[in-house]
Short mmCIF file of C-alpha atoms and ligand atoms in Angstrom, two decimals:
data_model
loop_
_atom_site.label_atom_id
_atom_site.label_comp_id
_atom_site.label_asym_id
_atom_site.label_seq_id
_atom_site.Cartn_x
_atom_site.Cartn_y
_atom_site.Cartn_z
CA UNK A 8 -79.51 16.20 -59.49
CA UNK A 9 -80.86 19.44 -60.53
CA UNK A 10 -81.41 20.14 -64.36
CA UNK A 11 -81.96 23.42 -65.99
CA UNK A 12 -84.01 25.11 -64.83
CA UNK A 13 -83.11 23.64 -61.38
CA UNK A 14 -80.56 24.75 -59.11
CA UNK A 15 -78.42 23.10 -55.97
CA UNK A 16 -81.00 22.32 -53.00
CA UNK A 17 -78.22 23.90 -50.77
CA UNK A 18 -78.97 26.74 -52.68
CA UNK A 19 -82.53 26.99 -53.18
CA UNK A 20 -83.37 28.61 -49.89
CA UNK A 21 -80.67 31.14 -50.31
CA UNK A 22 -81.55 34.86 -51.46
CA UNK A 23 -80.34 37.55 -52.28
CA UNK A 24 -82.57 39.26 -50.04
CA UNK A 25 -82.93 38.89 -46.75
CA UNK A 26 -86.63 40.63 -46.10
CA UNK A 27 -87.48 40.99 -49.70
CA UNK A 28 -90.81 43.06 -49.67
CA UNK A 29 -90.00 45.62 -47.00
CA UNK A 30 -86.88 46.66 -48.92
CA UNK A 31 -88.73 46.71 -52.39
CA UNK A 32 -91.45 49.17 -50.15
CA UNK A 33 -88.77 50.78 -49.13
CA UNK A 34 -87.28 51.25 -52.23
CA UNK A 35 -90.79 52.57 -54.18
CA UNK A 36 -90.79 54.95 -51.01
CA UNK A 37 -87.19 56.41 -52.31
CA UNK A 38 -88.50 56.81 -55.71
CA UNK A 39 -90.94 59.02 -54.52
CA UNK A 40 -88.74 60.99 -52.77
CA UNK A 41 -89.90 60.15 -49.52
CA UNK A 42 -87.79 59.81 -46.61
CA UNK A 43 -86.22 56.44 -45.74
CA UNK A 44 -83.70 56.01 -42.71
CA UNK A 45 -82.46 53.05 -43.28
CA UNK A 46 -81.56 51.37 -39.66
CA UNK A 47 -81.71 47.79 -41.49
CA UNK A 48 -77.84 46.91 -42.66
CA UNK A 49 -74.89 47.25 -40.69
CA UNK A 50 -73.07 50.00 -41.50
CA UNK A 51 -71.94 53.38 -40.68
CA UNK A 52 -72.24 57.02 -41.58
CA UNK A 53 -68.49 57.53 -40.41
CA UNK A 54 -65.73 58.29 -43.38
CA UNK A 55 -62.69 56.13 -42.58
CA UNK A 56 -59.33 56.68 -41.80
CA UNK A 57 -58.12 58.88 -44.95
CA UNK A 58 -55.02 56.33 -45.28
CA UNK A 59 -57.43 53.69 -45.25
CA UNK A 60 -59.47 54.77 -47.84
CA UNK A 61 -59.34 53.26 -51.51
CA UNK A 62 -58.59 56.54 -52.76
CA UNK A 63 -55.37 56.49 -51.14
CA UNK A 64 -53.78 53.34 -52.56
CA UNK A 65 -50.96 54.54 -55.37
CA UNK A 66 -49.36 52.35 -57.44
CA UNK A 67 -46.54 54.28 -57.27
CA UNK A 68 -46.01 53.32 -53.27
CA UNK A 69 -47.22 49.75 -54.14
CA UNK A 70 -45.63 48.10 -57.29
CA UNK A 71 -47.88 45.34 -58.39
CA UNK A 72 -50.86 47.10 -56.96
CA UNK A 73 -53.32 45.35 -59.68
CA UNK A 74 -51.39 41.72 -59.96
CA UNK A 75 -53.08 38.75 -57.64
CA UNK A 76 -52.11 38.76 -54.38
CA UNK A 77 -50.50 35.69 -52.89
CA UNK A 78 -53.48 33.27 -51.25
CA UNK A 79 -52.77 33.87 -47.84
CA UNK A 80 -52.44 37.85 -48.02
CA UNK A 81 -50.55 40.36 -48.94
CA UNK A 82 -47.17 39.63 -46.71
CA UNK A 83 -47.07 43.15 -44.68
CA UNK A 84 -50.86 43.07 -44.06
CA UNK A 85 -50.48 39.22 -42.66
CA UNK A 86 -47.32 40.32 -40.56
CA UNK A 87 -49.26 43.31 -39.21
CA UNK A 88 -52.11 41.09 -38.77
CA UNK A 89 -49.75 38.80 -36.54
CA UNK A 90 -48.72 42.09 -34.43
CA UNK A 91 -51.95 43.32 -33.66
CA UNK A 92 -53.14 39.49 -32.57
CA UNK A 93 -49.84 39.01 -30.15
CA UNK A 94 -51.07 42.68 -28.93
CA UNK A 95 -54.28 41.73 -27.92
CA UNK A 96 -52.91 38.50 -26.01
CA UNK A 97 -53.54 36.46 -28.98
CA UNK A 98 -49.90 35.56 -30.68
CA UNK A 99 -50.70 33.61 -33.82
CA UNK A 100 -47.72 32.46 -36.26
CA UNK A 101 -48.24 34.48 -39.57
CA UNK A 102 -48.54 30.97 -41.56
CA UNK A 103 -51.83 30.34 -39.11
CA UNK A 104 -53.32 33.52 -40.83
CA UNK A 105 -55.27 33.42 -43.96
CA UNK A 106 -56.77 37.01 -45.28
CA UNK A 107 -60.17 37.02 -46.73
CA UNK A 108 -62.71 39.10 -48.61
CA UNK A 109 -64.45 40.05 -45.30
CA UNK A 110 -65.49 37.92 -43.06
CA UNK A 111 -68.29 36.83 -44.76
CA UNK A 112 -66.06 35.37 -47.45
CA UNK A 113 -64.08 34.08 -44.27
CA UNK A 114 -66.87 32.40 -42.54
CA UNK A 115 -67.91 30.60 -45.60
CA UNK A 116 -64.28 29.40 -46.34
CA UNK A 117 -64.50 28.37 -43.03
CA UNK A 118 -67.59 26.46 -43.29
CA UNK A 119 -66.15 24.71 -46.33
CA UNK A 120 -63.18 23.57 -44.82
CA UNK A 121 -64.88 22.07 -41.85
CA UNK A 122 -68.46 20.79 -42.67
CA UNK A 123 -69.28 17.69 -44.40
CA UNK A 124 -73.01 17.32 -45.70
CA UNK A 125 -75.48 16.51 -43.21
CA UNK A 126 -72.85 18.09 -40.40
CA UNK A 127 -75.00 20.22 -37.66
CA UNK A 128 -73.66 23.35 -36.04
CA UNK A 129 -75.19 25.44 -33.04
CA UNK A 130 -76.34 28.50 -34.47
CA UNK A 131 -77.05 30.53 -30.98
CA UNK A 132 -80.44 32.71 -31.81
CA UNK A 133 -80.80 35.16 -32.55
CA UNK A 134 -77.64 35.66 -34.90
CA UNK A 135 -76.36 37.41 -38.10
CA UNK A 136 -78.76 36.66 -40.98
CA UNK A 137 -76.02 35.69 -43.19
CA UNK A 138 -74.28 32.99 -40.93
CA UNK A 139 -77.39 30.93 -41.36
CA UNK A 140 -77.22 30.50 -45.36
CA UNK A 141 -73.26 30.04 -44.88
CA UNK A 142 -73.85 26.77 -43.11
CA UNK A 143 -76.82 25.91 -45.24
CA UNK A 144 -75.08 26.41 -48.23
CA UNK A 145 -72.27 23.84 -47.76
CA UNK A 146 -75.13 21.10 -47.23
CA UNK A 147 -74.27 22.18 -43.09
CA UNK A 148 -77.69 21.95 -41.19
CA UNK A 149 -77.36 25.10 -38.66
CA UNK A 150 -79.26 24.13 -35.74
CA UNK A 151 -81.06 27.46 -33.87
CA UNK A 152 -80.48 27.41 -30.21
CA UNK A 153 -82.88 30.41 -28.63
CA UNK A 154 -80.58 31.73 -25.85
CA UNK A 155 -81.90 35.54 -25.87
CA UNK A 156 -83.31 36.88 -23.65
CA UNK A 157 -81.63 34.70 -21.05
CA UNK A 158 -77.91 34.53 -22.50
CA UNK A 159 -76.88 35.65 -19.22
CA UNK A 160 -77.81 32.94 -17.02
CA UNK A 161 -74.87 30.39 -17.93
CA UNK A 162 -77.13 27.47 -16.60
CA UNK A 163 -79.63 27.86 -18.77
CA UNK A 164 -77.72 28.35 -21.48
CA UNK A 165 -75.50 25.21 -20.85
CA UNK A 166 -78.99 23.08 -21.02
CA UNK A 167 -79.79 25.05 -23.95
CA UNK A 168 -76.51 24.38 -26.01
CA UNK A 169 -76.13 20.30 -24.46
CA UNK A 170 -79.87 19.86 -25.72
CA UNK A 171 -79.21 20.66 -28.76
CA UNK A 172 -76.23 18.12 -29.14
CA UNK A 173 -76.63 15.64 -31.17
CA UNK A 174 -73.80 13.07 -32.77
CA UNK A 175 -73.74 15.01 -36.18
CA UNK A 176 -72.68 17.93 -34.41
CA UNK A 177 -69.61 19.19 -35.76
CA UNK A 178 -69.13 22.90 -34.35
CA UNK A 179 -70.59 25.52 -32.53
CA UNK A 180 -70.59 29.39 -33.43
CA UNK A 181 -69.94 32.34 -30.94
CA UNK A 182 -70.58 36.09 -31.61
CA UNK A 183 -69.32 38.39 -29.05
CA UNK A 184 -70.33 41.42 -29.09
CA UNK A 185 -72.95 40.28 -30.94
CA UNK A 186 -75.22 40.94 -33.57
CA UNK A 187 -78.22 41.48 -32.99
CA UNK A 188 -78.92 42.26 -29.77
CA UNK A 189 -75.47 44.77 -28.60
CA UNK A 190 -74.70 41.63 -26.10
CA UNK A 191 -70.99 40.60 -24.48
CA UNK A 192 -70.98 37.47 -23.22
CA UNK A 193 -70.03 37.32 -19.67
CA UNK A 194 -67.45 35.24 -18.63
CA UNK A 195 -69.86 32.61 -16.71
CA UNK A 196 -71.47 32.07 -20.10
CA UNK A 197 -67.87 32.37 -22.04
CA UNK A 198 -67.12 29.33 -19.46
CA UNK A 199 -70.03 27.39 -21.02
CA UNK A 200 -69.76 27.74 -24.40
CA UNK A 201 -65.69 26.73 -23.78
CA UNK A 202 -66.83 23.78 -22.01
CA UNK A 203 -69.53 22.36 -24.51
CA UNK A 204 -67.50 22.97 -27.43
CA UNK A 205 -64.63 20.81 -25.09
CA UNK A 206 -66.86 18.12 -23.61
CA UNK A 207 -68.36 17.77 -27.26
CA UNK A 208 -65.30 17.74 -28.82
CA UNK A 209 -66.68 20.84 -31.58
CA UNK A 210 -65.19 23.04 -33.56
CA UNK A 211 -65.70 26.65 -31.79
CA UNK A 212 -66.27 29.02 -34.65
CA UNK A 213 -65.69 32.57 -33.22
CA UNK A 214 -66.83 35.82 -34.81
CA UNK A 215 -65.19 38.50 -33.78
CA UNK A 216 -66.51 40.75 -36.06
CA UNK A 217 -67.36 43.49 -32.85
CA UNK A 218 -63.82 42.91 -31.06
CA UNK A 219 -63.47 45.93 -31.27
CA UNK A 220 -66.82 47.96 -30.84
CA UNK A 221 -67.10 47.89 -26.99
CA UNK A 222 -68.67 50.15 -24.87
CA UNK A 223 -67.85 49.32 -21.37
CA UNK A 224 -64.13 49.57 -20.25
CA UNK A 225 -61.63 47.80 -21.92
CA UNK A 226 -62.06 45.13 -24.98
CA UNK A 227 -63.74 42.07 -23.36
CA UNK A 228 -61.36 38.83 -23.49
CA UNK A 229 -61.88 36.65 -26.16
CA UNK A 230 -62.46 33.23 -26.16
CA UNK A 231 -60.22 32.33 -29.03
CA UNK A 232 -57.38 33.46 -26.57
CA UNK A 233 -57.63 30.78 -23.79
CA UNK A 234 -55.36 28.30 -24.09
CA UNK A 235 -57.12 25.05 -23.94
CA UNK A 236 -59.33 25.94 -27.20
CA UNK A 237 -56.30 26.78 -29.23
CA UNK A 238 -56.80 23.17 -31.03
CA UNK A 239 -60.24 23.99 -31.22
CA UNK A 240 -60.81 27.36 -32.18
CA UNK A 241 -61.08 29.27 -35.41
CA UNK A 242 -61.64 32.87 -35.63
CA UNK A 243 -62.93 35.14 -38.41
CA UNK A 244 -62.39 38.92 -37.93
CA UNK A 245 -62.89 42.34 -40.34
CA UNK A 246 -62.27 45.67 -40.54
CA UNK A 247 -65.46 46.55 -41.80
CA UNK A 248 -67.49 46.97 -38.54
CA UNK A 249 -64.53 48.91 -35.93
CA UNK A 250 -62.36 50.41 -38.82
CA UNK A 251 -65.81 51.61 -41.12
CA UNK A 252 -64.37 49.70 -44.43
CA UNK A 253 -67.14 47.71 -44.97
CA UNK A 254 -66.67 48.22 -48.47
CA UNK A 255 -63.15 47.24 -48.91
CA UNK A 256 -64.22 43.74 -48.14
CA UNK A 257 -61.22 42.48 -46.19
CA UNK A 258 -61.33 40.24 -42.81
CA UNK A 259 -59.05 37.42 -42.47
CA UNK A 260 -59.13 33.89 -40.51
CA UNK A 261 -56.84 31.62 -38.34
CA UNK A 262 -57.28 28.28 -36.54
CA UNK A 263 -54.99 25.50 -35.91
CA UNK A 264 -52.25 24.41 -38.10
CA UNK A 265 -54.13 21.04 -38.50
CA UNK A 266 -57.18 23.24 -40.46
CA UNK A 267 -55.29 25.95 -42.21
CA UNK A 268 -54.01 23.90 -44.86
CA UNK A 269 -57.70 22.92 -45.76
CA UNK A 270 -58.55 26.95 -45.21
CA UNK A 271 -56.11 27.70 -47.57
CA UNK A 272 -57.07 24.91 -50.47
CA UNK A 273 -60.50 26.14 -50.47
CA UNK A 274 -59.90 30.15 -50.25
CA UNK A 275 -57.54 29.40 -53.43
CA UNK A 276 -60.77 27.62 -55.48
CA UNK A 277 -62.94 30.44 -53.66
CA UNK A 278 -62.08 33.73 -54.51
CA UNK A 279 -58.38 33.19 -54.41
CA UNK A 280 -56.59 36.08 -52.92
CA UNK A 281 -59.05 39.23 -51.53
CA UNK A 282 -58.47 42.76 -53.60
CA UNK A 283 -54.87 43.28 -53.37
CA UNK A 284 -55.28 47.28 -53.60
CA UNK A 285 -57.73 46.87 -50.26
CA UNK A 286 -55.34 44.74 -48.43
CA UNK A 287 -53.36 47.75 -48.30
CA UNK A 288 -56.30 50.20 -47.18
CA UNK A 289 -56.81 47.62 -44.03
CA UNK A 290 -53.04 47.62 -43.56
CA UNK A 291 -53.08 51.14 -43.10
CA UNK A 292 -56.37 50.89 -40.84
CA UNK A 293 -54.81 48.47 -38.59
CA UNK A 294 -51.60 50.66 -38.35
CA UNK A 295 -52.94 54.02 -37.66
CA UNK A 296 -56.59 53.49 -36.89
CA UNK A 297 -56.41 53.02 -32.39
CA UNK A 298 -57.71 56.69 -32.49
CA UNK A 299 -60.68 56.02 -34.98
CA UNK A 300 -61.71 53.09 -33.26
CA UNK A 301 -61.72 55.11 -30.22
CA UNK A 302 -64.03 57.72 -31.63
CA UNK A 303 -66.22 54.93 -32.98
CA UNK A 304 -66.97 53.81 -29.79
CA UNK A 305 -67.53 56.73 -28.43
CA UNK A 306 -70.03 57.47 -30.53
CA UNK A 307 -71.54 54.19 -31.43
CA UNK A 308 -72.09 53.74 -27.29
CA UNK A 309 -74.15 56.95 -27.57
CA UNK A 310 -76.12 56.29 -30.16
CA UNK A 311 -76.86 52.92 -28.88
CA UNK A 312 -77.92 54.36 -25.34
CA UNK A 313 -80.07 57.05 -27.29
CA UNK A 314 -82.38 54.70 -29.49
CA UNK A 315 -82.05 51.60 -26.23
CA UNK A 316 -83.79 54.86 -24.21
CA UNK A 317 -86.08 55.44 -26.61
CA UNK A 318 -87.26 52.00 -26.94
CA UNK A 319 -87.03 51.20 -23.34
CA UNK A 320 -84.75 48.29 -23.70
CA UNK A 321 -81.52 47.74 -21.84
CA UNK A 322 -78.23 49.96 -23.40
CA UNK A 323 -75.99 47.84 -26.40
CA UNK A 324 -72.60 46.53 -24.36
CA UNK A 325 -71.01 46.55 -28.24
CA UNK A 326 -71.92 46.21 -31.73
CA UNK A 327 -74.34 48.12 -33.93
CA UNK A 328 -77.57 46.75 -33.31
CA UNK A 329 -80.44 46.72 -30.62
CA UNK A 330 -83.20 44.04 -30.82
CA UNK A 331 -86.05 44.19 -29.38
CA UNK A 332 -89.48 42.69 -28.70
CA UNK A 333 -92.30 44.58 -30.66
CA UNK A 334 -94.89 42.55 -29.19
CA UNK A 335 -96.09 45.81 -27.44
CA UNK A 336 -96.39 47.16 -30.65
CA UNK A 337 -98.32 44.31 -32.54
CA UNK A 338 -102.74 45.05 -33.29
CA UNK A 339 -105.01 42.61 -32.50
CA UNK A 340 -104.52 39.65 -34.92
CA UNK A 341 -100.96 40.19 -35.92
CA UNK A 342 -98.87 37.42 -34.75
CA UNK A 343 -95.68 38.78 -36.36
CA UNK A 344 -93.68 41.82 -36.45
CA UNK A 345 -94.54 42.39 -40.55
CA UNK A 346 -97.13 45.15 -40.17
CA UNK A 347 -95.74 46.77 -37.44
CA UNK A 348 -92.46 47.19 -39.39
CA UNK A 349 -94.97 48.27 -42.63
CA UNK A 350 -96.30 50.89 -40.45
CA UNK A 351 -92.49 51.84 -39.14
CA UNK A 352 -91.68 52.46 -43.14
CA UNK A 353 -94.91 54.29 -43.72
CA UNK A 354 -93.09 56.66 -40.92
CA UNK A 355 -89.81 56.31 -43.12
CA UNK A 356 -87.98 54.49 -40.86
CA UNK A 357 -86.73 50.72 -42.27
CA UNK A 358 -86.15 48.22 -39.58
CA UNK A 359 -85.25 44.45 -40.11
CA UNK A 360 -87.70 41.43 -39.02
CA UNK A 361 -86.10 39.33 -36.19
CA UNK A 362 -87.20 36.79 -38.07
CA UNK A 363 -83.99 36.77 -39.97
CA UNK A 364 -81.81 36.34 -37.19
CA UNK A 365 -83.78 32.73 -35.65
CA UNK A 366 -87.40 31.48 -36.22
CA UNK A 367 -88.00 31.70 -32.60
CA UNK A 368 -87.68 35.69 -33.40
CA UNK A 369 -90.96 36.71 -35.20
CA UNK A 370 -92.37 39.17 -33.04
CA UNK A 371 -88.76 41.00 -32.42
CA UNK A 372 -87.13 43.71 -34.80
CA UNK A 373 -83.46 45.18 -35.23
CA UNK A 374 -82.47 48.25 -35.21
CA UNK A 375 -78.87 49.11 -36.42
CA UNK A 376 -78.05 52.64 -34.99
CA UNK A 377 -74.67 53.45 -37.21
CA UNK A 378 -75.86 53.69 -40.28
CA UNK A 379 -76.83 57.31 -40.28
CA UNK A 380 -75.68 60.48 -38.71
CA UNK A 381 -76.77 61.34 -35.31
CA UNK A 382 -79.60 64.26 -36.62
CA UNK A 383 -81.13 61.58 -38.60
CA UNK A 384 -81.44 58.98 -36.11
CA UNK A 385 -82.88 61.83 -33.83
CA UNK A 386 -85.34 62.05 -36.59
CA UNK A 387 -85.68 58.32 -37.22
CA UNK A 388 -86.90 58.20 -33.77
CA UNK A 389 -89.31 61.15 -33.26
CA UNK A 390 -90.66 58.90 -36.57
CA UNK A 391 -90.96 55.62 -34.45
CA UNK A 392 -92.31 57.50 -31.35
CA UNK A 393 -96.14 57.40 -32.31
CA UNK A 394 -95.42 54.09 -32.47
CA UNK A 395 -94.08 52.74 -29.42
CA UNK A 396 -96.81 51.76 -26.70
C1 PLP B 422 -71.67 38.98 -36.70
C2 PLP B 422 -71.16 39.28 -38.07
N1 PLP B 422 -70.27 38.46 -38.64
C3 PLP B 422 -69.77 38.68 -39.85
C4 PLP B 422 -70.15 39.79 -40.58
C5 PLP B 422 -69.57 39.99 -41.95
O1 PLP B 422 -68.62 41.01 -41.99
P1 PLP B 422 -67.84 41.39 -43.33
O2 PLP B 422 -68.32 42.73 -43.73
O3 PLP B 422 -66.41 41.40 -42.95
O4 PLP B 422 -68.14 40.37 -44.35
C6 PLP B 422 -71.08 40.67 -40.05
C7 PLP B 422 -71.56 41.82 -40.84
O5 PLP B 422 -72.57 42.40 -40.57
C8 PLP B 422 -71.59 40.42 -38.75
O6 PLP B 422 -72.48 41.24 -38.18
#
């Protein structure tokens, strides 16, 4: 029972921050006016779509631009929504379909709606920083299961996941492609996490943030799609990572009937309805953006093979991110990957400790290579050169 100056115990291991010191270093580096490439957040140097841009959201084309939006979504985004799902194999009835302020904002809706306090899901390591705090902070207890580097051998990860079972398990999380390591799960290991979340009889929590960052052929098939999870299965997807609107903050959500209704009650006493005016922006992404997305991963698979050469680690198959082990890198005495990413940002070049993606992940760093333009990642790693060995 927390009294002032206490707070929530689900919330006491939550920050703001995810690797505090580094960024404040980084940040007294700035002031300076010394170079920092920031390869730490997930973002990109890309403008958007110029429909999709705030910019070009008139209240004239719009009437009731600025009013709330109804909870579920703004109708014509949801129907689109509904189109571009049944296009990708997918079809989802628009009332399954609740919009969100990113999918952050849908992951933790989701959360709410399905975890009780004390209920464990598999957290596959390493994984998105922020999934880990979502679970936490609805009193969920996210259980790490280390499957990198051996996510592709399905047996080991099927021991991995079924060790980790336990009778307060409640649901299990996917990422594919993934963040952080550029991964697509193949569909041996697809297979597995289908038939754990089955045998178990678990929620399958799929983020789909990357469906549409790919690299290799067409968009690999997701597992929300097969047929025998559809009672099972609730997705969370965004424009912010394919369509570059990270900002916009709009992603939306579906599962079963049986869940939406529970979706819905706590996205109303959550944020209610996301930014109208941005529903409209992804609208117009969705509708006109194939040939963006296109260029994106042209690009983005580039980049990706450029800094996965330079490291000496295997190419991204999607996503933004490489991860990789810096235990090469680490002086006598250092048992994490702190000082080695102290002496990256002494080169100007900010990285993020692996640690933040799975305890198991101390000695291994991530590198996002969208965030800046391609003559400044060049640079970023002539900086990091010296320092690979
Ligand atoms: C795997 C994963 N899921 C979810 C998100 C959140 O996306 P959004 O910007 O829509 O909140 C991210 C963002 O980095 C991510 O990498």
């Amino acid at each position: 029972m927390p009294r002032p100056p206490g707070s929530a115990a689900s919330a006491a291991s939550l920050s703001s921050r995810v690797f505090g010191k580094l960024a404040a270093a980084a940040a007294e580096r700035r002031a300076r006016g010394e170079v920092v490439h920031a390869l730490s957040v997930g973002d990109t140097y890309k403008e958007p779509l110029a429909a999709a841009r705030a910019e070009a959201q008139r209240s004239e084309e719009h009437p009731g631009l600025h009013r709330y939006a109804p909870v579920q979504g703004e109708p014509a985004l949801l129907d689109t929504i509904a189109e571009r799902l049944a296009a990708r194999g997918h079809a989802v009835p628009v009332e399954r379909i609740q919009v969100t302020a990113g999918a952050t904002s849908g992951l933790s809706v989701v959360a709410s709606a399905l975890l009780d306090p004390g209920d464990e899901v598999l957290l596959p390591a390493p994984y998105w920083p922020l999934i880990r705090g979502i679970i936490a902070g609805r009193g969920g207890v996210p259980v790490e299961v280390p499957l990198w580097p051996a996510l592709d051998d399905a047996a080991a990860v099927e021991a991995a996941l079924e060790a980790a079972v336990t009778p307060r398990t409640t649901a299990l999380y996917v990422n594919s492609p993934h963040n952080p390591t550029g991964a697509v799960l193949s569909p041996a290991v697809a297979d597995v996490f289908a038939r754990v979340a089955t045998r178990h009889d678990l929620w399958l929590v799929c983020d789909e943030c990357y469906e549409d960052v790919h690299f290799e052929g067409d968009a690999p098939a997701p597992l929300l799609a097969r047929a025998e999870l559809h009672e099972r299965a609730v997705a969370a997807h965004t424009v912010s990572k394919g369509y570059g609107l990270a900002g916009i903050r709009v992603g939306w959500v579906h599962g079963p009937a049986s869940v939406m209704r529970a979706i819905r009650g706590v996205q109303t006493f959550q944020t209610y309805c996301a930014a109208r005016p941005m529903q409209h922006a992804a609208r117009a992404a969705l509708l006109g953006g194939d040939a963006f997305l296109a260029e994106c991963r042209r690009d983005y698979a580039r980049a990706g093979a450029k800094v996965a050469d330079a490291l000496g680690i295997a190419r991204p198959r999607g996503g933004t991110f490489v991860f990789f082990d810096a235990t090469p890198q680490l002086e006598a005495g250092e048992d994490d990957c702190l000082p080695f990413l102290g002496r990256c940002l002494d080169a100007g070049v900010l990285l993020t400790p692996g640690a933040s993606c799975g305890k198991d992940y101390a000695r291994w760093v991530r590198l996002c290579f969208t965030t800046v333009k391609p003559a400044a990642l060049d640079d970023a790693l002539a900086r990091l050169a010296p320092l690979m060995r």
